[in-house]
Structures are given as structure tokens and as C-alpha cells.
mmCIF file of C-alpha atoms in Angstrom:
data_model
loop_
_atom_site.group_PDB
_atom_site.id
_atom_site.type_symbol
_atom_site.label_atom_id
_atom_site.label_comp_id
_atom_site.label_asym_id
_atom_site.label_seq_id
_atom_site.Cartn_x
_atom_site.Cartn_y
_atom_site.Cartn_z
ATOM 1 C CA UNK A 1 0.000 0.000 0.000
ATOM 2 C CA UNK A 2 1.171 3.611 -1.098
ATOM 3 C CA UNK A 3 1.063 5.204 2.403
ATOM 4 C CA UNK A 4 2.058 8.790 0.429
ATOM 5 C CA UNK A 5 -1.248 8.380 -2.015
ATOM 6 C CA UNK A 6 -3.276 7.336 1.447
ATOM 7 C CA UNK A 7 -1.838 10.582 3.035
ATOM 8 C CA UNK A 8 -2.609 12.654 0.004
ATOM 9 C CA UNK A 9 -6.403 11.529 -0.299
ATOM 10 C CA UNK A 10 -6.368 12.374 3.552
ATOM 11 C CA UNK A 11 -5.700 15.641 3.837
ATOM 12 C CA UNK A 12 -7.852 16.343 0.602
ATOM 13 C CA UNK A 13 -10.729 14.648 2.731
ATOM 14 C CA UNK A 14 -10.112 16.784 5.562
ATOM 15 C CA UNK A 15 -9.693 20.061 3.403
ATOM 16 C CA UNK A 16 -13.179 19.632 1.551
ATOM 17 C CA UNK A 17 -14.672 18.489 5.301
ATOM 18 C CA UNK A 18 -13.428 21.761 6.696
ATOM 19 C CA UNK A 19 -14.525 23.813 3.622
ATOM 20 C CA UNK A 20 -18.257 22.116 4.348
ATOM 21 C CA UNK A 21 -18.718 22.977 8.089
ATOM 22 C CA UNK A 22 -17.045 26.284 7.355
ATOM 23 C CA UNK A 23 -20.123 27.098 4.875
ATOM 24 C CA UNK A 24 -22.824 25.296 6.978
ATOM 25 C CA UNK A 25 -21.914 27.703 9.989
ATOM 26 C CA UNK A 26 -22.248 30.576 7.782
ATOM 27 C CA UNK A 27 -25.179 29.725 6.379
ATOM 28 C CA UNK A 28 -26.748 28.065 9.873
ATOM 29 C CA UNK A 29 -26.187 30.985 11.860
ATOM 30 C CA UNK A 30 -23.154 33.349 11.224
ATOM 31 C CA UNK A 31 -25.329 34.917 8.209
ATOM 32 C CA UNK A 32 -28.630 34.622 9.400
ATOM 33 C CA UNK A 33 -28.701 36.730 12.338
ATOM 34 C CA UNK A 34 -26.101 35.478 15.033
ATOM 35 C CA UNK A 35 -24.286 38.137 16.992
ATOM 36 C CA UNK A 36 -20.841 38.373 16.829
ATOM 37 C CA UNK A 37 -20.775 40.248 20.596
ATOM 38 C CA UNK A 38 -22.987 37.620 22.325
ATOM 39 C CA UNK A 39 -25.065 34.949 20.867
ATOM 40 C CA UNK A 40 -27.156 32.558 23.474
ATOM 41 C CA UNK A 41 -28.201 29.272 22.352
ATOM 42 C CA UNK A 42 -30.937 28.283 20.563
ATOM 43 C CA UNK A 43 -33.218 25.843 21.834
ATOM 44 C CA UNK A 44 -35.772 26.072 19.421
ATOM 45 C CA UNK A 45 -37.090 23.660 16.898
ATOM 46 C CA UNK A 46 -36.365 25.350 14.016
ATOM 47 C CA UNK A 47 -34.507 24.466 11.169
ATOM 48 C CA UNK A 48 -31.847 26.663 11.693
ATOM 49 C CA UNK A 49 -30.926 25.512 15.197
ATOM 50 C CA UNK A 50 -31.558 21.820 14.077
ATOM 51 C CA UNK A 51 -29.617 22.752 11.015
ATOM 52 C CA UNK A 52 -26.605 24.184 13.485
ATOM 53 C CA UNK A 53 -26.902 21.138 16.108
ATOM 54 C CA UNK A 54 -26.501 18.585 13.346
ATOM 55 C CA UNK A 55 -23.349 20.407 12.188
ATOM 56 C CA UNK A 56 -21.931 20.326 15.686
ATOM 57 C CA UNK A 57 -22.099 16.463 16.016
ATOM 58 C CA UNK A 58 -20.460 16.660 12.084
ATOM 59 C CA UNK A 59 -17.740 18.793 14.479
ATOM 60 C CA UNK A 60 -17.499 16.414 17.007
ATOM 61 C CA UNK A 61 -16.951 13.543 14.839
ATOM 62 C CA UNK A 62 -14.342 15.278 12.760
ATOM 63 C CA UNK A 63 -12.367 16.009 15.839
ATOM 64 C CA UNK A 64 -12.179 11.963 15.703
ATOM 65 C CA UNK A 65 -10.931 11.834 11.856
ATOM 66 C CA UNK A 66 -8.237 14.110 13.223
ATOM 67 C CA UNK A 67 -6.239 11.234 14.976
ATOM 68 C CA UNK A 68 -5.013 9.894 11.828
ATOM 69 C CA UNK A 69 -3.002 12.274 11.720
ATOM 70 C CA UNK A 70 -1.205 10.786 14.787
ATOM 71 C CA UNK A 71 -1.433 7.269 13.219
ATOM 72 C CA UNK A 72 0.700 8.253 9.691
ATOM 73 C CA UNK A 73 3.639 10.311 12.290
ATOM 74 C CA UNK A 74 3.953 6.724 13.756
ATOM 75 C CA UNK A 75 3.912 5.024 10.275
ATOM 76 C CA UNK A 76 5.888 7.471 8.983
ATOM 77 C CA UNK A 77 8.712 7.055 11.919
ATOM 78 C CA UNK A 78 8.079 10.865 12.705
ATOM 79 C CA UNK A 79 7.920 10.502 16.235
ATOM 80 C CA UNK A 80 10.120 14.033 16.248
ATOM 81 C CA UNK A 81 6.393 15.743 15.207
ATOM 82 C CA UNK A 82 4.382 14.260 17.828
ATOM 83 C CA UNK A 83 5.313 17.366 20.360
ATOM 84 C CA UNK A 84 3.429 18.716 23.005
ATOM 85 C CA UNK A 85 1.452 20.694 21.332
ATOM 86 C CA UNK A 86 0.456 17.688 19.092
ATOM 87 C CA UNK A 87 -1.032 15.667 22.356
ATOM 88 C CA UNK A 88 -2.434 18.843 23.848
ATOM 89 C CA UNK A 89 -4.646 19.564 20.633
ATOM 90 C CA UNK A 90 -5.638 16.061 19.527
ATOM 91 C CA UNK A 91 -6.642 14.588 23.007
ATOM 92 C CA UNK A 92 -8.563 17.793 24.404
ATOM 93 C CA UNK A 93 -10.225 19.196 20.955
ATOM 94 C CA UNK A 94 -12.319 16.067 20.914
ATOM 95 C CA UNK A 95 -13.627 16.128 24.555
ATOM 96 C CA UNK A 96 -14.483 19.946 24.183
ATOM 97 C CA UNK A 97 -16.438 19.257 20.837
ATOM 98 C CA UNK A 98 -18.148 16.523 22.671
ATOM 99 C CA UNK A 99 -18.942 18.674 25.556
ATOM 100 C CA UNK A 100 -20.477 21.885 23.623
ATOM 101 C CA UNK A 101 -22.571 19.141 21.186
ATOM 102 C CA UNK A 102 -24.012 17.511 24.052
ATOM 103 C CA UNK A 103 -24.733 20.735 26.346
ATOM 104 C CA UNK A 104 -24.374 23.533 24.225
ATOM 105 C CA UNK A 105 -25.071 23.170 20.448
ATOM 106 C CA UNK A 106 -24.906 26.476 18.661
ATOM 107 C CA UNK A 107 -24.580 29.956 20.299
ATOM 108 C CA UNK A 108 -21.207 31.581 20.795
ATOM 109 C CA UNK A 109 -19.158 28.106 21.348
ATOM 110 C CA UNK A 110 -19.514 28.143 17.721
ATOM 111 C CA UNK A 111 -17.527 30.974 16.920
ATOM 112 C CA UNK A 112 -14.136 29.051 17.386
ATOM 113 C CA UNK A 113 -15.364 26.276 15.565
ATOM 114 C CA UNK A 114 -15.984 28.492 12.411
ATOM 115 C CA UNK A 115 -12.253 30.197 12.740
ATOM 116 C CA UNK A 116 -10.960 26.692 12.883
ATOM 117 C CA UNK A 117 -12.658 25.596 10.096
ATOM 118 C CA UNK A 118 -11.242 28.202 8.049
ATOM 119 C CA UNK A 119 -7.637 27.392 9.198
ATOM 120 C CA UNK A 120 -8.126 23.805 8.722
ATOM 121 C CA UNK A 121 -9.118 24.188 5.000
ATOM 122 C CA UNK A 122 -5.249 26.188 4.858
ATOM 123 C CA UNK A 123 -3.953 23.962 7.420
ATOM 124 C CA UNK A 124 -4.662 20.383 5.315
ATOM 125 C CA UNK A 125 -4.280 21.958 2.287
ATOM 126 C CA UNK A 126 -0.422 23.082 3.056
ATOM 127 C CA UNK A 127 -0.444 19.219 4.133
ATOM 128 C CA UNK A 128 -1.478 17.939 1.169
ATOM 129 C CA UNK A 129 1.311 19.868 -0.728
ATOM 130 C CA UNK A 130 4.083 18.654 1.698
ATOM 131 C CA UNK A 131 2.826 15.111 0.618
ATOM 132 C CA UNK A 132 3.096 15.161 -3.111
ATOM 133 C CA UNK A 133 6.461 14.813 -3.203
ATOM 134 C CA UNK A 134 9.852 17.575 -3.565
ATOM 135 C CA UNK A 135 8.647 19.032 -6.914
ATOM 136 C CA UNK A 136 5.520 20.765 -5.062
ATOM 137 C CA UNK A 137 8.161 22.235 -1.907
ATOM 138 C CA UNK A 138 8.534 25.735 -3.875
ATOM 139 C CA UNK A 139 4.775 25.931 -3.265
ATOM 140 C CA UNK A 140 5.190 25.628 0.444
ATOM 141 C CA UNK A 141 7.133 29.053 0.760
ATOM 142 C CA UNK A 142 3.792 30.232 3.471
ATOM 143 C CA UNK A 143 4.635 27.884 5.487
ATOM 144 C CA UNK A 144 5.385 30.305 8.289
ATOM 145 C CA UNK A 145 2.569 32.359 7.806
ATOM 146 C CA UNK A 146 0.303 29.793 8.747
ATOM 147 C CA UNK A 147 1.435 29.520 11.981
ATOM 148 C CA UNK A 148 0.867 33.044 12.435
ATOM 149 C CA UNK A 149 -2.749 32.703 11.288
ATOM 150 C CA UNK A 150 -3.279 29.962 13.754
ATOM 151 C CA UNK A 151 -1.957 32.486 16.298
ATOM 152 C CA UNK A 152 -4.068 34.748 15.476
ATOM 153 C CA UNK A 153 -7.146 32.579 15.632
ATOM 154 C CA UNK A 154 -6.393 32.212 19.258
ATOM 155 C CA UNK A 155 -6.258 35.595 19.914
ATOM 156 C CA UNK A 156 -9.735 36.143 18.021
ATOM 157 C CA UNK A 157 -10.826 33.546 20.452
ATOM 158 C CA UNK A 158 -9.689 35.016 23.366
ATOM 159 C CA UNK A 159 -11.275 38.261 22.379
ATOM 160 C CA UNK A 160 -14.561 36.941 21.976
ATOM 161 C CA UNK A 161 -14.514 35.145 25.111
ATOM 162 C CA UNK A 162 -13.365 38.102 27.118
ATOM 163 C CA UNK A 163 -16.156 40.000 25.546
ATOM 164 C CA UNK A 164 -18.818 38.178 26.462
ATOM 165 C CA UNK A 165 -17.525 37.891 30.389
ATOM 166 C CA UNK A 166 -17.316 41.369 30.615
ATOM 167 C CA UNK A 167 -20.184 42.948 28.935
ATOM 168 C CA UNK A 168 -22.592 40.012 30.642
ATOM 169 C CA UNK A 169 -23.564 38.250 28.010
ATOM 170 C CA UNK A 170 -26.204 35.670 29.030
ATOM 171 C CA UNK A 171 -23.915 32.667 27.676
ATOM 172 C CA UNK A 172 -22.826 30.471 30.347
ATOM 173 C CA UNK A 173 -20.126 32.311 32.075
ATOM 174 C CA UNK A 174 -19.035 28.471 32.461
ATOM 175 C CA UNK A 175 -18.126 27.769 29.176
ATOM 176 C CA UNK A 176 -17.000 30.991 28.012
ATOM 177 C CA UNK A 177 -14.020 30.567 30.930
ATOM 178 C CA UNK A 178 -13.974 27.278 29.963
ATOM 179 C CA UNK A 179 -13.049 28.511 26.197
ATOM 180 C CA UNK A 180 -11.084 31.083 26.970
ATOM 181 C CA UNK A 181 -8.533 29.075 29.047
ATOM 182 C CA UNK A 182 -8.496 26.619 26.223
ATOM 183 C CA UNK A 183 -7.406 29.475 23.797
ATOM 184 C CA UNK A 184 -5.228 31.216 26.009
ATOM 185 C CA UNK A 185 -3.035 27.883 26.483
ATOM 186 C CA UNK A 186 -3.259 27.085 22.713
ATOM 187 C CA UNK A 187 -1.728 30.547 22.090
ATOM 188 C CA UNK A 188 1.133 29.877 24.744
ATOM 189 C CA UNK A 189 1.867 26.724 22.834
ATOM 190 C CA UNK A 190 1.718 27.992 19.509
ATOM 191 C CA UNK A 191 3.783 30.860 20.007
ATOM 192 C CA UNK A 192 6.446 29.102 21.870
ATOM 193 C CA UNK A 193 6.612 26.668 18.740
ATOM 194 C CA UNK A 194 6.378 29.841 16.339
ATOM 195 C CA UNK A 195 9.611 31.236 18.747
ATOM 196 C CA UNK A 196 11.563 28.150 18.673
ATOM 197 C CA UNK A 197 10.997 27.515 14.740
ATOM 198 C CA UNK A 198 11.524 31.513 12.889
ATOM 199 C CA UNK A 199 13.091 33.111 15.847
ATOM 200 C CA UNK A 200 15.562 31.093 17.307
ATOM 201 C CA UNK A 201 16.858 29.430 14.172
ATOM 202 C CA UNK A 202 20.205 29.980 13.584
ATOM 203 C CA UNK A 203 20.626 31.933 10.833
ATOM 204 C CA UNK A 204 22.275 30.243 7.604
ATOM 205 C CA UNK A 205 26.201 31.302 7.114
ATOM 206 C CA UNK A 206 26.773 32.014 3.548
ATOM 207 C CA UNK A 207 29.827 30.601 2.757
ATOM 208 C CA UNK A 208 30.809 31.961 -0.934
ATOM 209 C CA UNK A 209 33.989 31.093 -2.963
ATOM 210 C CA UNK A 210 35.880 33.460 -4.776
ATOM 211 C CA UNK A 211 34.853 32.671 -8.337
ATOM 212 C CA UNK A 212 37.897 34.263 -10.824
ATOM 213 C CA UNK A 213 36.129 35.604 -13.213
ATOM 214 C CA UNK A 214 37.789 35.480 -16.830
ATOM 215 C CA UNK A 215 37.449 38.062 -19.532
ATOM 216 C CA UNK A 216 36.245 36.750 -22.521
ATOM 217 C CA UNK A 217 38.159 37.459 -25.402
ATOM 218 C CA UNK A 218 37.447 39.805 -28.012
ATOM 219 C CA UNK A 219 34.920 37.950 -30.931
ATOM 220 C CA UNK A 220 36.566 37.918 -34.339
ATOM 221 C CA UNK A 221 34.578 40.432 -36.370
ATOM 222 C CA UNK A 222 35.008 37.919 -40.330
ATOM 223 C CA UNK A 223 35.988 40.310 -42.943
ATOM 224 C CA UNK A 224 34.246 38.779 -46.431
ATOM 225 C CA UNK A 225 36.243 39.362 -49.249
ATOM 226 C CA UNK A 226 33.979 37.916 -52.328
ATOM 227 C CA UNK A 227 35.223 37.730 -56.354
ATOM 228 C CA UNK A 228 38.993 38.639 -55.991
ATOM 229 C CA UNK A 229 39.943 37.609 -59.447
ATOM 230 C CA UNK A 230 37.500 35.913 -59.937
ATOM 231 C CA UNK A 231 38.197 33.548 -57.119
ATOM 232 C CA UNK A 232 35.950 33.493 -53.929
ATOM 233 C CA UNK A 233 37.798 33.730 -50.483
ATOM 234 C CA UNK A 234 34.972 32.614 -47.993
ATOM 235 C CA UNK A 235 35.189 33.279 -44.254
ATOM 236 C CA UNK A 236 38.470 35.084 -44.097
ATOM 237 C CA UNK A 237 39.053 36.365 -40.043
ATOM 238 C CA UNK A 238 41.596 39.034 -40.421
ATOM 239 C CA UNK A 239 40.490 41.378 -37.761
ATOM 240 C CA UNK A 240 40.016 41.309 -34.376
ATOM 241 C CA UNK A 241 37.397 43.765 -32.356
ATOM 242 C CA UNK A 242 39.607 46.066 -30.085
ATOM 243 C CA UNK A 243 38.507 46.719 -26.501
ATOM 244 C CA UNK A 244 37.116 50.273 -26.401
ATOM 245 C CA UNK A 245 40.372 51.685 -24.948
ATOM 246 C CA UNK A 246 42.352 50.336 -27.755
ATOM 247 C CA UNK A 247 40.148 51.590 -30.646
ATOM 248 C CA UNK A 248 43.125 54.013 -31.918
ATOM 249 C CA UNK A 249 45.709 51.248 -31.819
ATOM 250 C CA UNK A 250 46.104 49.522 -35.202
ATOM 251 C CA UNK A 251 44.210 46.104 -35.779
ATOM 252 C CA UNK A 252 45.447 42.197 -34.722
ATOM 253 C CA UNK A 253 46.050 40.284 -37.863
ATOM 254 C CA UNK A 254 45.304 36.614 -36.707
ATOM 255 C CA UNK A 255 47.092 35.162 -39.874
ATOM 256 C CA UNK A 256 49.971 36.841 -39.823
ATOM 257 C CA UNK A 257 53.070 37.700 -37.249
ATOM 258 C CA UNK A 258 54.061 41.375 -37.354
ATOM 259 C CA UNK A 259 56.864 42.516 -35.790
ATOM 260 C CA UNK A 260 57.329 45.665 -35.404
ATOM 261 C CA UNK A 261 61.253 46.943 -35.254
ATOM 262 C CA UNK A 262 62.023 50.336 -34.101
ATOM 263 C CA UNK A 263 64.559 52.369 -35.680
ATOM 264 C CA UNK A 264 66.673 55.922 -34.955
ATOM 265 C CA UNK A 265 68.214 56.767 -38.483
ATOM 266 C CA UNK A 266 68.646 60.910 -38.766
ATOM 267 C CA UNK A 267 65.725 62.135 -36.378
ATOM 268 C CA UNK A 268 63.057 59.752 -37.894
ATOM 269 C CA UNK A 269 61.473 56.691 -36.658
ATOM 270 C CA UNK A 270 61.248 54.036 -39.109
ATOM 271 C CA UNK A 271 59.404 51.185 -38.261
ATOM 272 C CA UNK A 272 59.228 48.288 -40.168
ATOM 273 C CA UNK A 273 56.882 45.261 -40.529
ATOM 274 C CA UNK A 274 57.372 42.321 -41.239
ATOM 275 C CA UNK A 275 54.726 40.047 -41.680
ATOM 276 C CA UNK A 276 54.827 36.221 -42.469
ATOM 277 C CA UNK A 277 51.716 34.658 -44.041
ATOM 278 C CA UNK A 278 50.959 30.772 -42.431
ATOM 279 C CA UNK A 279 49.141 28.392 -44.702
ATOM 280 C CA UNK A 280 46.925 25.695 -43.005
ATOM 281 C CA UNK A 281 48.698 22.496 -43.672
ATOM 282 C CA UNK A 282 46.272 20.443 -44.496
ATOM 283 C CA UNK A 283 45.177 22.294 -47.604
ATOM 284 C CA UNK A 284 47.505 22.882 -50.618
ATOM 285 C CA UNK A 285 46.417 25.500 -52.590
ATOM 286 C CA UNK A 286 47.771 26.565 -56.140
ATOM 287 C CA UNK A 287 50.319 29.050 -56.269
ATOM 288 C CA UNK A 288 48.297 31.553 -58.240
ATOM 289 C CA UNK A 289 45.391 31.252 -55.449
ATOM 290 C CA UNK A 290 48.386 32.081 -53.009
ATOM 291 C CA UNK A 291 49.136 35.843 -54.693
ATOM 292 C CA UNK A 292 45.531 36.393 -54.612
ATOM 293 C CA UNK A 293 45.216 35.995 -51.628
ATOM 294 C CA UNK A 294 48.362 38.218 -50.372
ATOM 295 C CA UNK A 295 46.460 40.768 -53.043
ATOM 296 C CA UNK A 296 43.614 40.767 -50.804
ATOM 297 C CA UNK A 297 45.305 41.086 -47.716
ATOM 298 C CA UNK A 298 47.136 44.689 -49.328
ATOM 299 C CA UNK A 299 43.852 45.684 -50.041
ATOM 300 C CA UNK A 300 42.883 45.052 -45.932
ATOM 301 C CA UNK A 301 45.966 46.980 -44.348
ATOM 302 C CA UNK A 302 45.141 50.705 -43.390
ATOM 303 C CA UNK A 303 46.823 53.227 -46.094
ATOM 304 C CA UNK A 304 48.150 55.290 -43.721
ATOM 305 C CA UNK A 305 49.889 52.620 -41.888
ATOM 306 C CA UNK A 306 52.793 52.137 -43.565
ATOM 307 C CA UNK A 307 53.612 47.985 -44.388
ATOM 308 C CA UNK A 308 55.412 45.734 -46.159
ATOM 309 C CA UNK A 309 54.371 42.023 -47.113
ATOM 310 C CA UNK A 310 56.718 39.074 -47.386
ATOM 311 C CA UNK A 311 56.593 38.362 -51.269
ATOM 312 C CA UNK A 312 56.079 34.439 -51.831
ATOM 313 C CA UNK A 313 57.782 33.146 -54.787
ATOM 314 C CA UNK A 314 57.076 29.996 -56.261
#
């Protein structure tokens, strides 16, 4: 058995369960007419209330779906996640949902239940991601941030609770304390867990080499010389692009070595070239394909640079 397609399927269970009681609370009570200050229960007969009492027990038994979750840590080997905070949620969630389905179905014990629901549908869904495997971890970048919505939750919780105890709302005072303890621990533990995990993480030491970085060298700018007497010469590199500070200096010949020889003869400079044409040695060419091409390379050299090419004789 695939235990990874298993876990998958899970969480997508839970995340379209969640996204149900999240829209039967809104449309049992949260939208039609609860109070967000202080809402009593109703005992009625309606369909509303029945409506909201149903989709407490739905609660309740949900709470119970939630211990596979400690089942596929154990399968898994990921004893490491079973913290705490784990135990705390999964064995007291359940015995609260029973409590407020039995006693108290609907009313203001439903407000956390609709906050949860909405972090559950995140919650399971982040799950879900984790599970399909590495190429679906660049999706899981919010990781963080779902903590901090689960913190906040808590603190929404909290609010509500301390609302109704102080402005008297005609909830029982009993379960509101009894909520807002629950709340008030949960936001210890998660923010202890938020602390320890973004806080207190050391912070990763970037250790860079020095990379040398090597100039490439200059392209090769092909010079096309096409129908010198009547012969084609096809590709011919004879110059070389000059780097921006060298743009006044005279041009690289890549076929040919000139040396340049520096002479004092009455006041003047004469400098002399002397260039020496290479032929590839695996091609023999005629003689008379030879002189054109030395023609061609005369034609190339600047005319006011003064040169002097090598004649080849036969």
C-alpha cells in the first residue's frame, strides 16, 4: 500500500470536510442573524438551530478523523512531530467538541469552531502539498505564515470570550471561561513553537567562494572578401574587435606575425613590418590562389599605416 497516495487523499478529505462545516456555519447561523458580541443558544425547533446542532455532532466527529493524523507520524517514523502541542490539541479538541454538542449546540461556542474551520481548510491543504512529493516544496514558501494565522485565531478567540464575560452576556459564564482558558493555552503553545521555529533558528552562514572571473576574449569580427579575381575567399578572419580603450591602436592580424622593429636613423622613426603569411597544412592551394590571396590582404591593411608584405615566390 502507497502510504504517500493514502496521506494525500487524507488531507484532501479533511480540506473539503473543513470547507463544508465552514459554509454550513455561515449559512446556519453566522449569516442569518447570530451576533458576533454575544449569541445565546438556541433551543428552538427550528430548522436553523436543528440545522446548526446537526453540524456540531459533524464537528465532534471530525475532531475523531483528526487522529489519523497521529497514526501516519507513527507510520511514517516521525515521532520528532508528535510534540506537546500535538497531544495537547488532539486529546482535548475532541472532549471539548463533545462537551459543547451535548450541552451547548450552537450559540457563541460556535464561533471558534468556524475560525478553525477556516484554518483547517489552509492547514490540510499546506499538508497535502508537503505530501506530493519535492517538486511541489517551492509551493510551500507560506509555510510560516500559517502559523501566524493559527496564532491569530487564538487571539480572536480570546477576544470573543473576554467580551462576552465582561459585557454580561447571558452565555454560560461556564463555558465561556472554559473557552477562553483553552485558547489562552493554545496561544502559549503555539507561540512558543512559532519562537523556537523563525526566531531562534540559527541563521544560515553564507559561505561563498571566490569565483575568478575570466574576460572573454574579443569575438573575431570575419571580414568577407567575395570575387577577388575571380576567385571566392569565404570566411576570411583578419580582424580582431579592439577593446574600447584600444580603438586608436592599429588592428590584430590573426594570420599573420608582425613585428614591429624600431629604428633611430637621422631624427626619424622608421618602423618596419614584417609580416609572415601561415598556410593551413592540411590544404595545398595553387600558387596563383596564393598571390591572390596576399592581393587581398594589401587591399585590408590601413593606407596610412605604412607595411610591407613578405613576397612568396614559387
Amino acid at each position: 500500500m502507497d502510504l504517500r497516495r493514502v496521506i494525500i487523499f487524507y488531507n484532501l478529505f479533511q480540506v473539503l470536510l473543513s470547507g463544508y462545516m465552514f459554509y454550513e456555519h455561515l449559512m446556519a447561523g453566522w449569516l442569518r442573524g447570530y451576533s458576533f458580541s454575544c449569541q445565546t443558544v438556541d433551543y428552538d425547533d427550528g430548522p436553523l438551530s436543528r440545522r446548526m446542532f446537526n453540524l456540531c455532532y459533524v464537528y465532534y466527529l471530525s475532531k475523531l478523523t483528526e487522529f489519523a493524523d497521529t497514526v501516519f507520524f507513527v507510520l511514517r517514523k516521525k515521532q520528532s512531530q508528535i510534540t506537546d502541542l500535538h497531544v495537547y490539541h488532539h486529546s482535548l479538541t475532541p472532549i471539548e467538541a463533545w462537551i459543547l454538542t451535548k450541552f451547548i449546540a450552537g450559540g457563541n461556542a460556535t464561533f471558534p469552531n468556524i475560525i478553525n474551520n477556516f484554518v483547517h481548510v489552509l492547514m490540510y491543504f499546506y499538508y497535502m502539498l508537503s505530501a506530493m512529493g519535492p517538486r511541489y516544496q517551492k509551493y510551500l514558501w507560506w509555510k510560516k505564515y500559517m502559523t501566524e494565522v493559527q496564532i491569530i485565531q487564538f487571539i480572536l478567540c480570546i477576544g470573543h470570550c473576554i467580551n462576552a464575560l465582561v459585557t454580561g452576556c447571558p452565555f454560560p459564564r461556564f463555558i465561556s471561561t472554559l473557552l477562553l482558558i483553552n485558547a489562552s493555552i493554545f496561544l502559549v503553545l503555539f507561540m512558543n513553537f512559532y519562537i523556537q521555529s523563525y526566531k531562534r533558528r540559527p541563521k544560515a552562514v553564507e559561505a561563498g567562494s571566490a569565483v575568478e572571473q575570466v574576460k572573454e576574449p574579443a569575438s573575431v569580427e570575419p571580414v568577407k572578401v567575395k570575387e577577388v579575381n575571380n576567385n571566392t575567399v569565404e570566411s576570411l578572419e583578419l580582424l580582431e574587435k579592439q577593446d574600447k580603450s584600444e580603438e586608436d591602436s592599429p588592428p590584430e592580424w590573426e594570420s599573420t606575425q608582425v613585428e614591429e622593429v624600431s629604428k633611430e636613423s637621422a631624427g626619424e622613426t622608421v618602423v618596419e613590418e614584417l609580416a609572415e603569411v601561415e598556410l593551413p597544412k592540411d590544404v595545398v592551394e595553387p600558387i596563383e590562389g596564393l598571390r591572390q590571396r596576399i592581393v587581398a590582404l594589401e587591399e585590408l591593411i590601413p593606407e596610412d599605416r605604412p607595411s610591407r608584405i613578405a613576397e612568396v615566390t614559387e
